[in-house]
mmCIF file of C-alpha atoms and ligand atoms in Angstrom:
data_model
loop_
_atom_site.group_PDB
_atom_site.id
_atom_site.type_symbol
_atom_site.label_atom_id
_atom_site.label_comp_id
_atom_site.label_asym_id
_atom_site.label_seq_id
_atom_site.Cartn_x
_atom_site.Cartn_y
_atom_site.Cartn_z
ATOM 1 C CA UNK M 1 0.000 0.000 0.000
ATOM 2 C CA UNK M 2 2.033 3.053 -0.993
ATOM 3 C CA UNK M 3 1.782 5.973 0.315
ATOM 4 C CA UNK M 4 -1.043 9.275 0.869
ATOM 5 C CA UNK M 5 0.630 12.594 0.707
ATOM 6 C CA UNK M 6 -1.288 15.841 1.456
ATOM 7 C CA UNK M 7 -0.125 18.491 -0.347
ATOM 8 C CA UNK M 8 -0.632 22.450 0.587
ATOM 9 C CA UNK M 9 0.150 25.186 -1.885
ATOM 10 C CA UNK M 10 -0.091 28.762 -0.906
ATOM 11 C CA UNK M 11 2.924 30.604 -2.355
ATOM 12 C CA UNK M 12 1.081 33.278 -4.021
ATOM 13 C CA UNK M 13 -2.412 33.874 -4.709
ATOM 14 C CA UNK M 14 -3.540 30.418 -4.728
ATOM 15 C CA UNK M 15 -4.531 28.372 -1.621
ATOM 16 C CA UNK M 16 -4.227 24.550 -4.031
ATOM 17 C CA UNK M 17 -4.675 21.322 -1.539
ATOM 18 C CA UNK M 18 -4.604 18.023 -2.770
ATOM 19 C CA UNK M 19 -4.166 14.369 -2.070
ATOM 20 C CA UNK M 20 -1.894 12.073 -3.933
ATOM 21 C CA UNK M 21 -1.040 8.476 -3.972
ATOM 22 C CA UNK M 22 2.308 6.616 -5.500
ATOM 23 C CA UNK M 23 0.148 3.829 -7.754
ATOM 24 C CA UNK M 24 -2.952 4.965 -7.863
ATOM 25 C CA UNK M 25 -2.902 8.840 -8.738
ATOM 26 C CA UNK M 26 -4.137 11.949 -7.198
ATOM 27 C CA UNK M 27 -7.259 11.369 -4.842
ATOM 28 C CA UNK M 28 -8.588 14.857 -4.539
ATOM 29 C CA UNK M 29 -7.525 18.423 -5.405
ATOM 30 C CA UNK M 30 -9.197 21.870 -4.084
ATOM 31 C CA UNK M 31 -8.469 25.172 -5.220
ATOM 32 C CA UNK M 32 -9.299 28.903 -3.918
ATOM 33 C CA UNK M 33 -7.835 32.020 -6.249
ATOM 34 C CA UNK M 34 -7.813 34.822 -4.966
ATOM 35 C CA UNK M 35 -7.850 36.623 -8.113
ATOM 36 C CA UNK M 36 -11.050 38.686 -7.804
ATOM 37 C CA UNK M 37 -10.091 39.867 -4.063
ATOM 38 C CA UNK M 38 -6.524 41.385 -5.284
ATOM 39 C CA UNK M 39 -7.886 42.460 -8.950
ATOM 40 C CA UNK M 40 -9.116 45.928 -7.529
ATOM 41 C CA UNK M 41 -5.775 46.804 -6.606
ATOM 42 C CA UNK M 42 -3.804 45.369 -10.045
ATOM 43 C CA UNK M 43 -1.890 42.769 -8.343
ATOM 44 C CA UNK M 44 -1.171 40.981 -5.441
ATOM 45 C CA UNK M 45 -1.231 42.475 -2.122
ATOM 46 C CA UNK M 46 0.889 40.203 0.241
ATOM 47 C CA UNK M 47 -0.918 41.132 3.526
ATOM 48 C CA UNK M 48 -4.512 40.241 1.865
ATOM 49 C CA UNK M 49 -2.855 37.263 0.561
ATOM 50 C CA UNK M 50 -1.739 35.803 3.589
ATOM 51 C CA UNK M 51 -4.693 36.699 5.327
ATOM 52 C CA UNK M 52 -7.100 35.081 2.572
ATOM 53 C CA UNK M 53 -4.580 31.302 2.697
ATOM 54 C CA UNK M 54 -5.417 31.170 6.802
ATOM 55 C CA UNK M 55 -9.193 31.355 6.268
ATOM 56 C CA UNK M 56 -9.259 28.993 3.468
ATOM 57 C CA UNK M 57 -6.217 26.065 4.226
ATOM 58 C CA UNK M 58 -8.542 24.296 7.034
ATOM 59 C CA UNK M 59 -11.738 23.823 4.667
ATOM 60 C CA UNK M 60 -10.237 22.837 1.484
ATOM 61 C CA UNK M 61 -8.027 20.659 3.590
ATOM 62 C CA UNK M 62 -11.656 18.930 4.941
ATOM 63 C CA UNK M 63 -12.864 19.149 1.280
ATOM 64 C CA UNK M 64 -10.073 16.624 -0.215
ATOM 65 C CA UNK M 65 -10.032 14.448 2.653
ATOM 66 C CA UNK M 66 -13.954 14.608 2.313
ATOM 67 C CA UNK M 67 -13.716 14.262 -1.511
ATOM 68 C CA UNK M 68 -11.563 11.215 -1.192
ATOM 69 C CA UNK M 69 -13.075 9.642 1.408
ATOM 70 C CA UNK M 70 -9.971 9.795 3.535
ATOM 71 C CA UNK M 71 -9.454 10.060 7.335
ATOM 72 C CA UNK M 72 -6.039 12.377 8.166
ATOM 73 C CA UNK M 73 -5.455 9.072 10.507
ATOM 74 C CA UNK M 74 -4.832 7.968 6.953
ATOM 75 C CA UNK M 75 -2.557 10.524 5.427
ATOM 76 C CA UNK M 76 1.135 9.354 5.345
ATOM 77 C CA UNK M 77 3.296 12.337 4.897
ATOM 78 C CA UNK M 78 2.700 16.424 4.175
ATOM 79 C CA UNK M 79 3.958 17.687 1.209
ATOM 80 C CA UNK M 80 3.934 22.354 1.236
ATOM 81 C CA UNK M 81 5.704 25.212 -0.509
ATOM 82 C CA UNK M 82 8.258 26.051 1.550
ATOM 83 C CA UNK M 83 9.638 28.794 -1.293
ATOM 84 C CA UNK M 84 9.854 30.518 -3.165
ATOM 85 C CA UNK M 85 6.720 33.321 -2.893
ATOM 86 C CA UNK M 86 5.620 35.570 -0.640
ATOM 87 C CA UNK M 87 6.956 35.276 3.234
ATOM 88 C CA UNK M 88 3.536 35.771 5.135
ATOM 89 C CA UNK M 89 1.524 33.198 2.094
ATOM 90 C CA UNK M 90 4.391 30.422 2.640
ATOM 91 C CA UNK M 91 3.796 30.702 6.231
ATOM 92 C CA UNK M 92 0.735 29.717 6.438
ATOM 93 C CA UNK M 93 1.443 26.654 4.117
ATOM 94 C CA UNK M 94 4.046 25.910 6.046
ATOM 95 C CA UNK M 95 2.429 26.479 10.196
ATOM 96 C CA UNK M 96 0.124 24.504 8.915
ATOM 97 C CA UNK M 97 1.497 21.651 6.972
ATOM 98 C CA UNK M 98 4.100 21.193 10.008
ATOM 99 C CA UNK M 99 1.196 21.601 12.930
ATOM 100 C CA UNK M 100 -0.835 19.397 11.584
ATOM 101 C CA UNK M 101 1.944 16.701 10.487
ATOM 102 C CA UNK M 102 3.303 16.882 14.320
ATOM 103 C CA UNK M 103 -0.116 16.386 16.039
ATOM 104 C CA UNK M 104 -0.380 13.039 13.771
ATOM 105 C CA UNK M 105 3.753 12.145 14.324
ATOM 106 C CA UNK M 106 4.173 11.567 10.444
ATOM 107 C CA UNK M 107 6.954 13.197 8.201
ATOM 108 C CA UNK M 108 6.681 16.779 6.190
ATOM 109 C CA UNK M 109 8.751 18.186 3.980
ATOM 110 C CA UNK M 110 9.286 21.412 1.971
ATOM 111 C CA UNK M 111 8.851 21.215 -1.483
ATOM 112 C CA UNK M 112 10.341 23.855 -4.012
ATOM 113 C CA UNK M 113 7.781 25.954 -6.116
ATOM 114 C CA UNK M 114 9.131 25.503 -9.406
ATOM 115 C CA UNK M 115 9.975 21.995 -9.201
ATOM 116 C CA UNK M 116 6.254 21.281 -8.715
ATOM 117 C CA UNK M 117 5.488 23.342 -11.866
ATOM 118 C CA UNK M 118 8.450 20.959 -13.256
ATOM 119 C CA UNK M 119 6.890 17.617 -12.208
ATOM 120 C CA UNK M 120 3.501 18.461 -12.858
ATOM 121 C CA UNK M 121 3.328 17.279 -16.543
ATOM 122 C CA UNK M 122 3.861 13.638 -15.191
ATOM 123 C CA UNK M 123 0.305 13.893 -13.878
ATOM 124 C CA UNK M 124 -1.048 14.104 -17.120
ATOM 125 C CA UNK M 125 -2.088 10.945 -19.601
ATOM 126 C CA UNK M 126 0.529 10.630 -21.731
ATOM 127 C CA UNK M 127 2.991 11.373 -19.089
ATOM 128 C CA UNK M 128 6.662 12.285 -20.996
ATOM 129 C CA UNK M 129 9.227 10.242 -19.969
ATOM 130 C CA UNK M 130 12.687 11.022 -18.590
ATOM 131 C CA UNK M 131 14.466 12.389 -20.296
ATOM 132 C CA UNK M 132 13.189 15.815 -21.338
ATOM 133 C CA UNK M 133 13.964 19.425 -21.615
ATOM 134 C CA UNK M 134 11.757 21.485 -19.273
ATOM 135 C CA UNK M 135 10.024 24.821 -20.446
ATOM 136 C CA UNK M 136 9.362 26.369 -17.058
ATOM 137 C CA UNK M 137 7.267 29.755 -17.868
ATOM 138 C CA UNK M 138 5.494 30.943 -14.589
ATOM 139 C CA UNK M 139 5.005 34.632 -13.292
ATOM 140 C CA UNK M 140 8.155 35.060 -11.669
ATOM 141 C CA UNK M 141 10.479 32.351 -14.138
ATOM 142 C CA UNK M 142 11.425 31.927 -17.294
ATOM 143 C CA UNK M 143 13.969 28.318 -17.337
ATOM 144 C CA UNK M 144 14.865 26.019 -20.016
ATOM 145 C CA UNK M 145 15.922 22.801 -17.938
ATOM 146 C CA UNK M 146 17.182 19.828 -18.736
ATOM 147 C CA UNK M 147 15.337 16.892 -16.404
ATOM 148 C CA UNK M 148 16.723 13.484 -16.334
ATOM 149 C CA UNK M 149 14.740 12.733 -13.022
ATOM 150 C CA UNK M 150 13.435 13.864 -9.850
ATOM 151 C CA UNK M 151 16.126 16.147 -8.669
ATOM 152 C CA UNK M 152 18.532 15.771 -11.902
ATOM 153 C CA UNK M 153 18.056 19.185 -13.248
ATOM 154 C CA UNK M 154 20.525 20.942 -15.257
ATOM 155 C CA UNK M 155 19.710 24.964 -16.072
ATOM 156 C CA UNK M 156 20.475 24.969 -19.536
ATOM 157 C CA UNK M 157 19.359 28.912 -19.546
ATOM 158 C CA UNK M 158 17.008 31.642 -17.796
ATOM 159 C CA UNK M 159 15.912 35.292 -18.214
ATOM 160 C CA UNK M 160 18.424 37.833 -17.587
ATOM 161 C CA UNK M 161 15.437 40.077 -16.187
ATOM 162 C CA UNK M 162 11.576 39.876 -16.353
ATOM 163 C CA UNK M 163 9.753 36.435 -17.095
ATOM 164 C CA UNK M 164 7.935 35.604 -19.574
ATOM 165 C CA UNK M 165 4.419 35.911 -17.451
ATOM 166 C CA UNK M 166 5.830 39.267 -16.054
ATOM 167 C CA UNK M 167 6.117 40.147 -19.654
ATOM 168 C CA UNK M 168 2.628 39.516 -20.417
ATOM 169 C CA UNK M 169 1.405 40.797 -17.005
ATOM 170 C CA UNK M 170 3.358 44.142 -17.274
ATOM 171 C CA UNK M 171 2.164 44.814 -20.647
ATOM 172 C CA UNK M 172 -1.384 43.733 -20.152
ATOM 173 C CA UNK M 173 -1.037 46.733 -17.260
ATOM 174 C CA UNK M 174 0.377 48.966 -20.331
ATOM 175 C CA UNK M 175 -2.662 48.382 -22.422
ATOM 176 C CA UNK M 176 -5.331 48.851 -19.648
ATOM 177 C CA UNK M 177 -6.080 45.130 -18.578
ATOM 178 C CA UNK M 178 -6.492 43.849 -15.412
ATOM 179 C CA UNK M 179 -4.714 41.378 -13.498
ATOM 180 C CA UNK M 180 -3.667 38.369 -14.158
ATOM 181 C CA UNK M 181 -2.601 39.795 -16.910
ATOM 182 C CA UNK M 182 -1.566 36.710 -19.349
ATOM 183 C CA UNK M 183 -5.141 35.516 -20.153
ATOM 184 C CA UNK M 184 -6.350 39.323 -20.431
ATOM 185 C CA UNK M 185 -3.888 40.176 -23.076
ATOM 186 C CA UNK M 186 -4.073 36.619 -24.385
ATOM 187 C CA UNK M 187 -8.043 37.274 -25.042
ATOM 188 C CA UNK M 188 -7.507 40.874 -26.349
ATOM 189 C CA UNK M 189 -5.214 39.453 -28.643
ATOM 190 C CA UNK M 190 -7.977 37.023 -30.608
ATOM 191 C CA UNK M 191 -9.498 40.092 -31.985
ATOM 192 C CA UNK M 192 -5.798 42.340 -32.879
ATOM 193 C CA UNK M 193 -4.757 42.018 -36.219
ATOM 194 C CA UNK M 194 -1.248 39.610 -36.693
ATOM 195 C CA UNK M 195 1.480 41.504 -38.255
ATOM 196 C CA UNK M 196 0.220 45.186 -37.657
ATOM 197 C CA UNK M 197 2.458 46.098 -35.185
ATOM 198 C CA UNK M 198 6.340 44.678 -35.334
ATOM 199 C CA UNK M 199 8.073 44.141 -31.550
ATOM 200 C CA UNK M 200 11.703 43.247 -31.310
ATOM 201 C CA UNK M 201 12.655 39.871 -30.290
ATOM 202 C CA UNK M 202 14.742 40.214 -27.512
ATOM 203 C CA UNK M 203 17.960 37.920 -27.404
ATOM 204 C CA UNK M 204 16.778 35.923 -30.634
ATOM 205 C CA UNK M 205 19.877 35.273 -31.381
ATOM 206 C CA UNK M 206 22.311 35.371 -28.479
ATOM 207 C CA UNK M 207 23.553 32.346 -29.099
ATOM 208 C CA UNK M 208 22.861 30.918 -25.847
ATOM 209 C CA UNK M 209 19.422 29.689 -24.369
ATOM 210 C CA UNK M 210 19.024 32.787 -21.708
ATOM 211 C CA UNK M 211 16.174 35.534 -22.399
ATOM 212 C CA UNK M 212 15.682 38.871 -22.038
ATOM 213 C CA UNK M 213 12.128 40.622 -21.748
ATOM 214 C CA UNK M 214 12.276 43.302 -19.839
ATOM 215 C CA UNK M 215 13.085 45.706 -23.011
ATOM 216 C CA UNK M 216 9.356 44.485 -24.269
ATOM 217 C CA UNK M 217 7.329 46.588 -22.188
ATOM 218 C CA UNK M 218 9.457 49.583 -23.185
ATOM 219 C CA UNK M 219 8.342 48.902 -26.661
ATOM 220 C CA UNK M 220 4.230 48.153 -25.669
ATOM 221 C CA UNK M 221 4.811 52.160 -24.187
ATOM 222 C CA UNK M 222 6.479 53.393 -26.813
ATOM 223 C CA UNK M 223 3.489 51.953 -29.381
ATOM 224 C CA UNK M 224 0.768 52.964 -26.813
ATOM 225 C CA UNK M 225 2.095 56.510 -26.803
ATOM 226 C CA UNK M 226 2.531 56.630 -30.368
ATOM 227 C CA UNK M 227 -1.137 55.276 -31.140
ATOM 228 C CA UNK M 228 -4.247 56.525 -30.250
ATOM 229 C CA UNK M 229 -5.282 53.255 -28.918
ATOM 230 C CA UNK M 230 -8.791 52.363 -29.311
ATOM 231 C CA UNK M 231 -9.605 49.026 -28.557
ATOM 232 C CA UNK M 232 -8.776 47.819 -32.328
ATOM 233 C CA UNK M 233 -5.133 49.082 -31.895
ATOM 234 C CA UNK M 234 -4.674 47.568 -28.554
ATOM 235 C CA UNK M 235 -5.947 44.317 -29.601
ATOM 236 C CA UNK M 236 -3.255 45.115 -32.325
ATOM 237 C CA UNK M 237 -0.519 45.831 -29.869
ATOM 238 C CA UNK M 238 -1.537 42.555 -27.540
ATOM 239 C CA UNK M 239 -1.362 40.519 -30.726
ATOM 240 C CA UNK M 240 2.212 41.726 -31.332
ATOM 241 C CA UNK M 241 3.123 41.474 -27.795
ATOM 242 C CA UNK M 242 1.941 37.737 -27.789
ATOM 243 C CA UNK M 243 3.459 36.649 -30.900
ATOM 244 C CA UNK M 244 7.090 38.743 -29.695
ATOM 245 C CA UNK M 245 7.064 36.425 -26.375
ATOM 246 C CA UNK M 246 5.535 32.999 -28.151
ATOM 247 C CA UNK M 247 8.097 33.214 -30.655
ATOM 248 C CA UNK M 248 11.256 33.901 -28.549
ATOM 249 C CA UNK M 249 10.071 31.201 -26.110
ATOM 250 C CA UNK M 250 9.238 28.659 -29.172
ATOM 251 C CA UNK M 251 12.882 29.103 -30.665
ATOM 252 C CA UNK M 252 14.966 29.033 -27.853
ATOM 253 C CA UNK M 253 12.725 25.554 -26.915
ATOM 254 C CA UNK M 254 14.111 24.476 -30.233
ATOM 255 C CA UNK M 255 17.235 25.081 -29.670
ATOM 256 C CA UNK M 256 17.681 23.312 -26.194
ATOM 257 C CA UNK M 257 16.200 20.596 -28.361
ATOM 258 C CA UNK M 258 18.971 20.607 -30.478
ATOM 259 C CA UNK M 259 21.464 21.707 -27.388
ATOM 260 C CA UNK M 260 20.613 18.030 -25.507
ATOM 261 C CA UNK M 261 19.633 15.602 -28.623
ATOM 262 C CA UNK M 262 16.803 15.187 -26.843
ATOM 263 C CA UNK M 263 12.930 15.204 -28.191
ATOM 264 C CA UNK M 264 10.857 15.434 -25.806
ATOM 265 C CA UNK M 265 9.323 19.171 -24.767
ATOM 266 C CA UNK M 266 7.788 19.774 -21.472
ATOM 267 C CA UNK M 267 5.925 22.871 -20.733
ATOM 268 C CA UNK M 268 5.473 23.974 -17.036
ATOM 269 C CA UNK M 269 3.945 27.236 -15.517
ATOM 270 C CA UNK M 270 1.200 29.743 -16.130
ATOM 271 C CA UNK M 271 2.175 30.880 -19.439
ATOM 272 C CA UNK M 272 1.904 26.992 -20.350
ATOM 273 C CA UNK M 273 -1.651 27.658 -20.551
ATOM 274 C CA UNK M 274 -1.097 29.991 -23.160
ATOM 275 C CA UNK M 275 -2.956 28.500 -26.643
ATOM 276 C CA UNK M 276 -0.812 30.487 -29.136
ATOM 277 C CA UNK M 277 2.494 29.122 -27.143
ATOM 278 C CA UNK M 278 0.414 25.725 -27.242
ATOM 279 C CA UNK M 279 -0.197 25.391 -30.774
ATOM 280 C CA UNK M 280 3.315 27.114 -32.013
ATOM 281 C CA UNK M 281 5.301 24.558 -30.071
ATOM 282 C CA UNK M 282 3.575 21.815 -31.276
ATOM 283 C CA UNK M 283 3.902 22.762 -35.050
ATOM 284 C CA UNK M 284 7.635 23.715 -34.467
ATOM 285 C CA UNK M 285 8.836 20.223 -32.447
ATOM 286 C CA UNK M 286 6.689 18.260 -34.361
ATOM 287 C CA UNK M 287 8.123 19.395 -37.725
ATOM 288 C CA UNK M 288 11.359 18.471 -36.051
ATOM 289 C CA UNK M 289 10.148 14.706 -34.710
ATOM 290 C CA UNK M 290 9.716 15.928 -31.366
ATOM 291 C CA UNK M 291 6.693 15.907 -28.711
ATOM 292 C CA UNK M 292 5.623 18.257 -26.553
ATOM 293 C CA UNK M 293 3.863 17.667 -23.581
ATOM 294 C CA UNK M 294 2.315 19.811 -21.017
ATOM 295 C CA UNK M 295 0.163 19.592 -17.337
ATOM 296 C CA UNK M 296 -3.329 19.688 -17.489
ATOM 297 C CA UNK M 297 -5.275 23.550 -18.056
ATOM 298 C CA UNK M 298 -5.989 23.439 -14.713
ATOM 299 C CA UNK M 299 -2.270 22.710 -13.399
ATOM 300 C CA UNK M 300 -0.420 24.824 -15.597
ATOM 301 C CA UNK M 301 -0.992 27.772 -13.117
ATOM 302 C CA UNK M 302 -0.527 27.173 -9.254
ATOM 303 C CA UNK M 303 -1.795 24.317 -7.336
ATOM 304 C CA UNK M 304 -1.830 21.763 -4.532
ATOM 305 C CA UNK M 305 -2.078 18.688 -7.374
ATOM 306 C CA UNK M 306 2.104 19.758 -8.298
ATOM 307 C CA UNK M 307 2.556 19.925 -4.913
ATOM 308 C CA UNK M 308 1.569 16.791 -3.310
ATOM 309 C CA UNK M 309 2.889 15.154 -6.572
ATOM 310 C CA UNK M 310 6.048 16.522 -6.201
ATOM 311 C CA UNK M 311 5.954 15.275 -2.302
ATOM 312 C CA UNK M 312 5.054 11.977 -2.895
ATOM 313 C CA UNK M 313 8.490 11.524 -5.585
ATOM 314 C CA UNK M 314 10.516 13.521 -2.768
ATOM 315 C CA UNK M 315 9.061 10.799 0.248
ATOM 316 C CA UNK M 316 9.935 7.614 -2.109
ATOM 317 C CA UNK M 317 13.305 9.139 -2.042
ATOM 318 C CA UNK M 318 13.516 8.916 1.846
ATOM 319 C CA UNK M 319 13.536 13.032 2.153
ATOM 320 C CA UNK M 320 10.987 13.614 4.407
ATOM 321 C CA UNK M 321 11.675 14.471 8.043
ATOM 322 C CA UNK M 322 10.097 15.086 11.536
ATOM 323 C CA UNK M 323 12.215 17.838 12.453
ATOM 324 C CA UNK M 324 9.010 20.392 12.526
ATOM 325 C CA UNK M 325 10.807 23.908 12.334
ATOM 326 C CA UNK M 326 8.710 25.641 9.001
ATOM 327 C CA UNK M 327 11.832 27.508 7.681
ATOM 328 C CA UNK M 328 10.429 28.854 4.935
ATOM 329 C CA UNK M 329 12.625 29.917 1.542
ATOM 330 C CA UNK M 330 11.307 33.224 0.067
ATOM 331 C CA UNK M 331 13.771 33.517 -2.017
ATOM 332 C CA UNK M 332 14.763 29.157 -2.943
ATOM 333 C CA UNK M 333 17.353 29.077 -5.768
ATOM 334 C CA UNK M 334 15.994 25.795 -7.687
ATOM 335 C CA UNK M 335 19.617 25.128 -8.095
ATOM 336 C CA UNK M 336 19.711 23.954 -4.288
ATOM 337 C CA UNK M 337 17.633 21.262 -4.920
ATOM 338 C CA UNK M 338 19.563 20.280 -7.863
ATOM 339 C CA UNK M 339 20.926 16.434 -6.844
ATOM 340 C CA UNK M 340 23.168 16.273 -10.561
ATOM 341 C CA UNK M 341 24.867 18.690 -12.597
ATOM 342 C CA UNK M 342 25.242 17.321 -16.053
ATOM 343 C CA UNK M 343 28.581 18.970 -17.978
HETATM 344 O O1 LIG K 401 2.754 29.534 -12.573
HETATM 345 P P1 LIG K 401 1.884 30.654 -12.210
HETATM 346 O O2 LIG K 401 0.444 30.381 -11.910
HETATM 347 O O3 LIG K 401 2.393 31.437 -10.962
HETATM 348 C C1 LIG K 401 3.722 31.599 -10.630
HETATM 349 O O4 LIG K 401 4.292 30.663 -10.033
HETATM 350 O O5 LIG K 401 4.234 32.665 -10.976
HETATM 351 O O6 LIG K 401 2.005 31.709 -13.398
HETATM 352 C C2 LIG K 401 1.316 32.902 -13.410
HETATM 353 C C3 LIG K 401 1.665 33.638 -14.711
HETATM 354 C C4 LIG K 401 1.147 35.055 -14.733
HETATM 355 O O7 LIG K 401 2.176 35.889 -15.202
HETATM 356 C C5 LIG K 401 -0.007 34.960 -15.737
HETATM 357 O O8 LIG K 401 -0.254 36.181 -16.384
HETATM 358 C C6 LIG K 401 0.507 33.907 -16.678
HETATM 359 O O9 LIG K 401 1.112 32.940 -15.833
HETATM 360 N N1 LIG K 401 -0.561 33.274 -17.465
HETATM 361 C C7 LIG K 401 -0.680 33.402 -18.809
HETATM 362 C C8 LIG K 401 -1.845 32.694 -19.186
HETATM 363 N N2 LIG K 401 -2.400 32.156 -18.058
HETATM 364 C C9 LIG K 401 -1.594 32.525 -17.015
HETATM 365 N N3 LIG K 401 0.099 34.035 -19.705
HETATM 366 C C10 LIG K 401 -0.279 33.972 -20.991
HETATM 367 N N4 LIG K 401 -1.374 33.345 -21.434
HETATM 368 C C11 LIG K 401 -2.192 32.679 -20.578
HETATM 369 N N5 LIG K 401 -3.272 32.049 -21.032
HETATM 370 ZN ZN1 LIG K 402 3.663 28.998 -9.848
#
C-alpha cells in the first residue's frame, strides 16, 4: 500500500490542496484564487494574501479528505511550498502543513515551487518520460531545464530580467487590462490584427538559451504613446506582444532541443496555458520529430495537485523528516535542490 501525501500550496495567490497516492494517482484536489479579491488593486497584495490562505487552508483541507473519502489518521506524509513566494503566504502553508503533520507524528517536507510546476506534466495521460527538456514559464520564471529525473536538473538557460508571465502581465497593465494579466492580453489578442504592429525579439539570437524581456514593455509604451489606442489598436498591440514572447520562447525551446539531442518538450507554468504558445510549439517540435507535452489547463498555473505530486516523488526518495521547524525559503534558488549537474 504506498503511500497518501497531502499536499498544501499557498505561495502566491492560490490556496491549491490536494491528495496524492504513488500507484494509484491523485485522490482529490481543491483550489481557492484569490484573483477577484486582489484584482481591484492590479496585483497581489501580500498582507490580503496571507490573510485570505489562513481562512481557506482548514476547509479545502476537509474538502479533499472529504472528496476522497480519507481520514487524516490515513494521510502518510505532508507535502507544502516552503519557497519561493511571498513570506507571510508560505507561512501559512508551512504552520500549517508542520502543525498538523506533528499532532499526527508523520513526516513533512518542503517542497520547491518551481519543481512542482516541473513535475507536474507527469500527472497528465501521456505522461513524458525522462528524459526531457523542461520549459518552465510561470510569473516570476522563465527556465529552459534539462530533467533526467526527480532532482537531476541541469539549467540549460534563464531570463536575464523579467519572465515571460511578467512580460505579459506588465504589458497587459500597459494596455489597460487587469490582473492576471496573461489571459487578459491573451483574449484581447484574438481580436488584434497579426502583423500590424512589429516588436523586437529580444535575445533571438544570443547564441545561448538565456532571455531577455524586460526591453518588451518599453516597446508596448512606446506603441501605446505613439497610437491613439482604441480598442482595435490595442488588440493590435496585444497581438504583437503575444506573438514577440511565443516566438522567442518557441525558438529558444528548439534550440535546447537541439542543445541536448533530446525530443521530448515539457511545458510547465502559467504561461503553459497559453494556446498560441500551445499550438506554435507543437507545429515547431513536431516538424522536427519531437513531442511536446504539457500539465493539465488546470495545473499549468498554481496548485496543490504539483505539490503533493512533487511530495510523494521527494518521500519515495527517503527526504521527508520530523524535524518540525517551518523555515520557509522566500527567495529558494531551484539550483539547491539540484541532486546532478550534467557537464
Ligand atoms: O505559474 P503561475 O500560476 O504562478 C507563478 O508561479 O508565478 O504563473 C502565473 C503567470 C502570470 O504571469 C499569468 O499572467 C501567466 O502565468 N498566465 C498566462 C496565461 N495564463 C496565465 N500568460 C499567458 N497566457 C495565458 N493564457
Ligand atoms: Zn507557480
Amino acid at each position: 500500500m504506498s503511500l497518501i501525501t497531502l499536499g498544501i500550496e499557498s505561495s502566491c495567490d492560490e490556496t491549491g490542496i490536494a491528495l496524492y497516492q504513488l500507484g494509484r494517482g491523485l485522490l482529490s484536489h481543491a483550489l481557492h484564487t484569490q484573483i477577484e479579491m486582489h484584482s481591484e488593486y492590479g496585483g497581489v497584495v501580500p498582507e490580503l494574501a496571507s490573510r485570505d490562505h489562513i481562512r481557506r487552508v482548514v476547509p479545502l483541507v476537509r474538502k479533499v479528505m472529504r472528496e476522497a473519502n480519507i481520514t487524516l489518521a490515513q494521510v502518510d506524509a505532508i507535502a507544502f511550498t516552503q519557497g519561493p513566494g511571498l513570506g507571510g503566504a508560505l507561512l501559512v502553508g508551512a504552520s500549517a502543513a508542520n502543525a498538523l503533520a506533528y499532532a499526527l507524528d508523520i513526516p513533512v517536507i518542503g517542497i520547491h515551487h518551481l519543481e512542482g510546476h516541473l513535475l507536474s506534466p507527469l500527472l497528465a495521460d501521456p505522461a513524458p518520460e525522462f528524459p526531457f527538456v523542461a520549459l518552465l514559464v510561470s510569473g516570476g520564471h522563465t527556465q529552459l531545464m534539462r530533467v533526467d529525473g526527480v532532482g537531476l536538473y541541469t539549467l540549460l538557460g534563464e531570463t536575464l530580467d523579467d519572465a515571460a508571465g511578467e512580460a505579459f502581465d506588465k504589458s497587459a497593465k500597459l494596455l489597460g487590462l487587469g490582473y492576471p494579466g496573461g489571459p487578459a492580453l491573451a483574449k484581447l489578442a484574438m481580436t488584434g490584427q497579426p502583423g500590424k504592429f512589429k516588436l523586437p525579439r529580444p535575445m533571438l539570437h544570443s547564441n545561448d538559451l538565456n532571455f531577455s524581456f524586460s526591453g518588451l514593455k518599453t516597446a508596448v509604451l512606446t506603441l501605446v504613446k505613439q497610437n491613439d489606442c482604441d480598442i482595435q489598436t490595442r488588440a493590435d498591440i496585444a497581438c504583437a506582444t503575444q506573438e514577440a514572447i511565443i516566438e522567442v520562447l518557441a525558438l529558444k525551446a528548439l534550440s535546447a532541443l537541439t542543445h541536448t539531442g533530446l525530443t521530448r518538450l515539457v511545458v510547465a507554468g502559467g504561461v503553459g496555458a497559453n494556446r498560441h504558445l500551445r499550438c506554435r510549439l507543437n507545429l515547431d517540435i513536431g516538424k522536427r520529430g519531437g513531442t511536446v507535452f504539457y500539465p493539465d489547463l488546470e495545473f499549468c498555473t498554481d496548485n496543490g495537485a504539483m505539490i503533493a505530486f512533487a511530495g510523494a516523488l521527494r518521500l519515495a526518495q527517503q527526504q521527508g523528516h520530523k524535524d518540525y521547524r517551518f523555515n520557509i525559503k522566500p527567495r529558494w534558488n531551484l539550483q539547491e535542490v539540484i541532486n546532478l549537474k550534467h557537464p
